[in-house]
Amino acid sequence: MTNRSTTTGTTTNSGDRTVRQKITSLRHFYVHFRRPEKAGYSGSFGFDWLRDEYVYDLFEIGVLDRSKKYLYKGNIQNLIKEYTHFKGQKISHINDIKTLNAEPYIPAWLAIFPSSKHTKHPNASSVVNANGVQLYLQIDQDDKDSAKILTDDGTELTFECSAGLKVSPEKINLAKLIEKSPTKKNLSSSHQGVSSKSFYRHLTKTAITITATDVYSEPAYIKVVANKNNLKKTVGLLMVYPNAIIPKADIRIVHFSTRAGVREVPTPPAYQDYLKKRSFNQALVRAEIKGISFFNLVDYLNEYNAKVVKGTITSEERRKLGKIKVFITKYPIGQTVPRSKGGELKKDIIALYEEFSQKYVPKGGIENPNSKITFVIFTDYLVQNTDPATSITYTTLGSAATRERGMFESLACLVADCPIIWGNAVVLFNQGNTDLSTFAHEIGHSLSLPHTFETPPNSNHTFYQGYTDNLMDYSYAPTATNNTITNPNKGYLWSLFKWQWGILRKDGSISYD
């Protein structure tokens, strides 16, 4: 549909003539809130949207012989509902945006902490999102109004915010957001029920700042309204996740060393800052280190052996010495552990730490379902294999524990498939213990997040492995020839999806005290 004009007849006060005034209608376009990608985004706030590649055939998928395919493997309508609904209820504000082709507008979601510069509420932060966050506006012309590129016709965009939100600037001319040579998008999909479309997309990336000036217990919103010649219509919407309740994730760090006299194992750079400002804060969860403890396997061995020689060892110490010897026999100091034994090593490290560090372990053990502490154990054990046929080396960077089901949980699984129950501990091995992404990825598992490529019942949503920027994806995709393709977002796997925010906040170890 091209730009249309209408004329109306009006009569002056003198009544002696009719003046015909030309009123140009508003063009049909939609405004979408977007965040920077890759190097421009560090995980400092929660932001999620329905990406084109989830719906349309844009990627060459390695496991499908590099054919063009969409990334989402499930029913696309189920995925769309994650953005158009909150707790099962449809977002009513979406109805304010009318499209020519009856395709529903799908809003993005933002999650930010309230700023302590604007409110004294206990949940307000002086560290996270205190100065707001910067997004930009993407202009998509309706595919029924893409015969001509948008031009500067005097249209102005204003922002209407619900209570507790502030946008700067408060208004912006459309001319600042359109390009002389915008991208022509031609999108097609093999998803059932999704139509192909061709339209212009404008990406000037003009920044706007959004600040949470207060708390809100229901989803908040920012509407974008187009104004011209006394005509106005809603053309964009951003939904904002409720921030009135900010739960906590308490984490204890453990250094599990096998080097005599060395207390600390290598850890990721500035990991405490990362936990607080760039990871689970996306889900409006405060992740904080609540203690650091040290366990040195060789030092305990030498101490107890010396007591044996002196004849001063107690029966309890002798029992513990026996456990250390069994452990070292199974996993010799300084030797690489094959990946097939990585899962056992994880379990045995957790069990040995529990045995020697009872003052730090909750009553009932680390895997007590009522525990509110997540244990992150850094070790210098290397878990690795080299494929003799290809000489390719494969390294296990980390592993999260799972929990055994209780009796009633097991009974429920007799009538329906049940997902994995994640435990309260993760182990980061040599090479994985210094990587921030691996660090947060494994903690994510402990907080109930499955991989993005997991299938039901472990996950309600399934994507192809190795193509998203999600924290719970992998940095590579498999191929039909057993080779791998590098994730195009490798090095920038920081984001969490909107439905993952809810999963995190419901994990049993999350505290709402």
Coordinates of C-alpha atoms in Angstrom, one line a residue, residues 228-454:
K228 CA 1.2 13.7 12.3
N229 CA -1.3 16.4 11.4
N230 CA -3.4 15.6 14.5
L231 CA -3.5 12.0 13.5
K232 CA -2.0 9.4 15.8
K233 CA -1.7 5.7 16.2
T234 CA 0.3 3.2 18.2
V235 CA 3.1 1.7 16.2
G236 CA 5.4 0.0 18.8
L237 CA 5.4 -1.6 22.2
L238 CA 8.0 -2.7 24.7
M239 CA 7.0 -4.9 27.6
V240 CA 9.0 -4.7 30.8
Y241 CA 9.2 -7.5 33.3
P242 CA 7.9 -6.9 36.8
N243 CA 10.7 -5.8 39.2
A244 CA 8.9 -5.5 42.5
I245 CA 10.4 -8.8 43.7
I246 CA 14.1 -9.5 43.4
P247 CA 15.1 -12.9 44.7
K248 CA 18.6 -14.0 45.6
A249 CA 20.9 -16.8 44.4
D250 CA 23.5 -17.5 47.1
I251 CA 26.7 -19.1 45.8
R252 CA 29.7 -20.6 47.6
I253 CA 33.0 -20.9 45.8
V254 CA 35.2 -23.9 46.4
H255 CA 38.9 -24.3 45.4
F256 CA 39.6 -28.0 45.0
S257 CA 43.4 -28.2 44.5
T258 CA 45.7 -31.1 43.8
R259 CA 48.9 -29.2 44.0
A260 CA 50.8 -29.3 47.3
G261 CA 50.8 -26.0 49.1
V262 CA 48.6 -24.3 46.5
R263 CA 45.3 -23.1 48.0
E264 CA 43.7 -21.5 44.9
V265 CA 42.7 -22.9 41.6
P266 CA 42.6 -20.6 38.6
T267 CA 39.2 -18.9 38.3
P268 CA 37.6 -16.6 35.7
P269 CA 38.5 -12.9 35.7
A270 CA 36.3 -10.7 37.9
Y271 CA 33.8 -13.5 38.2
Q272 CA 32.1 -11.9 41.2
D273 CA 31.4 -8.7 39.3
Y274 CA 30.2 -10.8 36.4
L275 CA 27.7 -12.7 38.5
K276 CA 26.2 -9.5 39.9
K277 CA 26.1 -7.4 36.8
R278 CA 26.2 -9.5 33.7
S279 CA 24.4 -12.8 34.1
F280 CA 21.5 -13.7 36.3
N281 CA 20.6 -10.1 36.8
Q282 CA 18.9 -10.5 33.4
A283 CA 16.3 -12.5 35.2
L284 CA 16.2 -9.9 38.0
V285 CA 18.0 -12.3 40.4
R286 CA 20.7 -11.1 42.7
A287 CA 23.5 -13.7 42.4
E288 CA 26.1 -13.2 45.2
I289 CA 29.1 -15.0 46.5
K290 CA 28.4 -16.0 50.1
G291 CA 31.8 -17.5 50.9
I292 CA 34.9 -19.1 49.6
S293 CA 36.5 -22.3 50.9
F294 CA 39.6 -24.3 50.1
F295 CA 40.2 -28.0 49.8
N296 CA 43.7 -29.3 49.0
L297 CA 43.8 -33.0 48.3
V298 CA 47.6 -33.4 48.5
D299 CA 48.0 -31.3 51.6
Y300 CA 45.4 -33.5 53.5
L301 CA 47.2 -36.6 52.2
N302 CA 50.6 -35.4 53.4
E303 CA 49.2 -34.3 56.8
Y304 CA 47.5 -37.6 57.5
N305 CA 50.5 -39.7 56.3
A306 CA 52.7 -37.7 58.6
K307 CA 50.4 -38.4 61.5
V308 CA 50.5 -42.1 60.6
V309 CA 54.3 -42.1 60.9
K310 CA 54.1 -40.3 64.2
G311 CA 51.3 -42.5 65.5
T312 CA 49.1 -39.5 66.3
I313 CA 46.4 -40.1 63.7
T314 CA 42.8 -40.4 65.0
S315 CA 40.3 -43.0 63.9
E316 CA 38.3 -40.3 62.1
E317 CA 41.4 -39.0 60.3
R318 CA 42.3 -42.6 59.3
R319 CA 38.9 -43.0 57.8
K320 CA 39.3 -39.8 55.9
L321 CA 42.8 -40.8 54.7
G322 CA 41.3 -44.0 53.3
K323 CA 38.8 -42.0 51.3
I324 CA 41.6 -39.8 49.9
K325 CA 43.6 -42.8 48.9
V326 CA 40.6 -44.4 47.1
F327 CA 40.0 -41.1 45.3
I328 CA 43.6 -40.7 44.2
T329 CA 43.8 -44.3 43.1
K330 CA 40.8 -43.7 40.9
Y331 CA 42.0 -40.2 39.7
P332 CA 45.8 -40.1 39.9
I333 CA 47.3 -36.7 40.6
G334 CA 48.6 -34.9 37.5
Q335 CA 47.0 -37.3 35.1
T336 CA 44.3 -36.4 32.6
V337 CA 40.9 -37.9 33.3
P338 CA 39.1 -39.4 30.2
R339 CA 35.9 -37.7 29.3
S340 CA 34.0 -41.0 29.9
K341 CA 34.9 -40.7 33.6
G342 CA 34.1 -36.9 33.9
G343 CA 30.7 -37.5 35.3
E344 CA 32.1 -39.8 38.0
L345 CA 34.8 -37.4 38.8
K346 CA 32.3 -34.6 39.4
K347 CA 30.2 -36.8 41.8
D348 CA 33.3 -37.9 43.7
I349 CA 34.7 -34.4 44.0
I350 CA 31.4 -33.2 45.5
A351 CA 31.2 -36.2 47.9
L352 CA 34.8 -35.7 49.0
Y353 CA 34.3 -32.0 49.6
E354 CA 31.1 -32.8 51.6
E355 CA 33.1 -35.3 53.8
F356 CA 35.9 -32.8 54.7
S357 CA 33.9 -29.5 54.8
Q358 CA 30.9 -30.2 56.8
K359 CA 30.8 -26.8 58.5
Y360 CA 30.1 -25.3 55.0
V361 CA 27.6 -27.9 53.9
P362 CA 23.9 -27.5 54.7
K363 CA 22.2 -30.0 57.0
G364 CA 21.2 -32.9 54.9
G365 CA 24.0 -32.4 52.3
I366 CA 24.6 -30.2 49.3
E367 CA 21.7 -31.9 47.4
N368 CA 19.2 -31.4 50.2
P369 CA 16.1 -30.2 48.2
N370 CA 15.6 -27.4 50.8
S371 CA 19.1 -26.0 50.4
K372 CA 19.4 -22.4 49.3
I373 CA 23.1 -22.5 48.4
T374 CA 24.7 -23.3 45.1
F375 CA 28.3 -24.7 45.3
V376 CA 30.7 -23.9 42.5
I377 CA 33.8 -26.1 42.7
F378 CA 36.9 -25.1 40.7
T379 CA 39.4 -27.9 40.2
D380 CA 42.7 -28.4 38.4
Y381 CA 41.8 -31.8 37.1
L382 CA 41.9 -31.9 33.3
V383 CA 39.1 -34.0 31.6
Q384 CA 40.0 -34.6 28.0
N385 CA 40.3 -37.0 25.1
T386 CA 42.0 -37.0 21.7
D387 CA 40.3 -38.8 18.9
P388 CA 42.9 -41.1 17.3
A389 CA 41.2 -41.1 13.9
T390 CA 41.1 -37.3 13.5
S391 CA 43.6 -36.1 16.2
I392 CA 40.9 -33.7 17.4
T393 CA 41.1 -33.0 21.1
Y394 CA 37.8 -32.8 23.1
T395 CA 37.7 -31.2 26.5
T396 CA 35.0 -31.3 29.1
L397 CA 35.0 -27.8 30.6
G398 CA 32.5 -28.2 33.4
S399 CA 29.5 -30.3 34.6
A400 CA 26.5 -29.6 36.8
A401 CA 25.2 -32.2 39.3
T402 CA 21.7 -33.6 39.1
R403 CA 19.6 -34.7 42.0
E404 CA 17.9 -38.1 42.7
R405 CA 14.1 -38.0 42.7
G406 CA 12.3 -38.4 46.0
M407 CA 9.6 -41.1 46.3
F408 CA 6.7 -38.9 45.4
E409 CA 8.6 -37.4 42.5
S410 CA 9.4 -40.9 41.2
L411 CA 5.7 -41.9 41.4
A412 CA 4.7 -39.0 39.3
C413 CA 7.1 -40.1 36.6
L414 CA 5.3 -43.4 36.2
V415 CA 2.5 -41.7 34.3
A416 CA 4.4 -39.0 32.5
D417 CA 7.9 -38.3 31.3
C418 CA 9.8 -36.1 33.8
P419 CA 12.6 -33.7 33.2
I420 CA 16.0 -33.8 34.8
I421 CA 16.2 -32.4 38.3
W422 CA 19.3 -30.3 38.5
G423 CA 21.3 -30.3 41.7
N424 CA 23.0 -27.6 43.8
A425 CA 26.6 -28.0 42.7
V426 CA 28.7 -27.6 39.6
V427 CA 32.3 -28.6 39.0
L428 CA 34.6 -26.6 36.6
F429 CA 37.6 -28.5 35.3
N430 CA 40.9 -27.3 34.0
Q431 CA 40.5 -25.1 30.9
G432 CA 36.8 -24.5 31.9
N433 CA 37.7 -23.0 35.3
T434 CA 38.9 -19.6 33.8
D435 CA 36.0 -19.1 31.3
L436 CA 33.2 -16.8 32.3
S437 CA 30.7 -18.3 29.9
T438 CA 31.4 -21.8 31.1
F439 CA 31.2 -20.6 34.7
A440 CA 27.7 -19.0 34.2
H441 CA 26.5 -21.8 31.9
E442 CA 27.1 -24.5 34.5
I443 CA 25.5 -22.4 37.3
G444 CA 22.6 -21.9 34.9
H445 CA 22.1 -25.7 34.8
S446 CA 22.2 -25.8 38.6
L447 CA 19.4 -23.1 38.6
S448 CA 17.3 -25.4 36.4
L449 CA 18.1 -24.1 32.9
P450 CA 18.4 -26.8 30.2
H451 CA 20.4 -26.4 27.0
T452 CA 18.7 -24.4 24.3
F453 CA 18.8 -27.5 22.1
E454 CA 17.3 -29.9 24.7

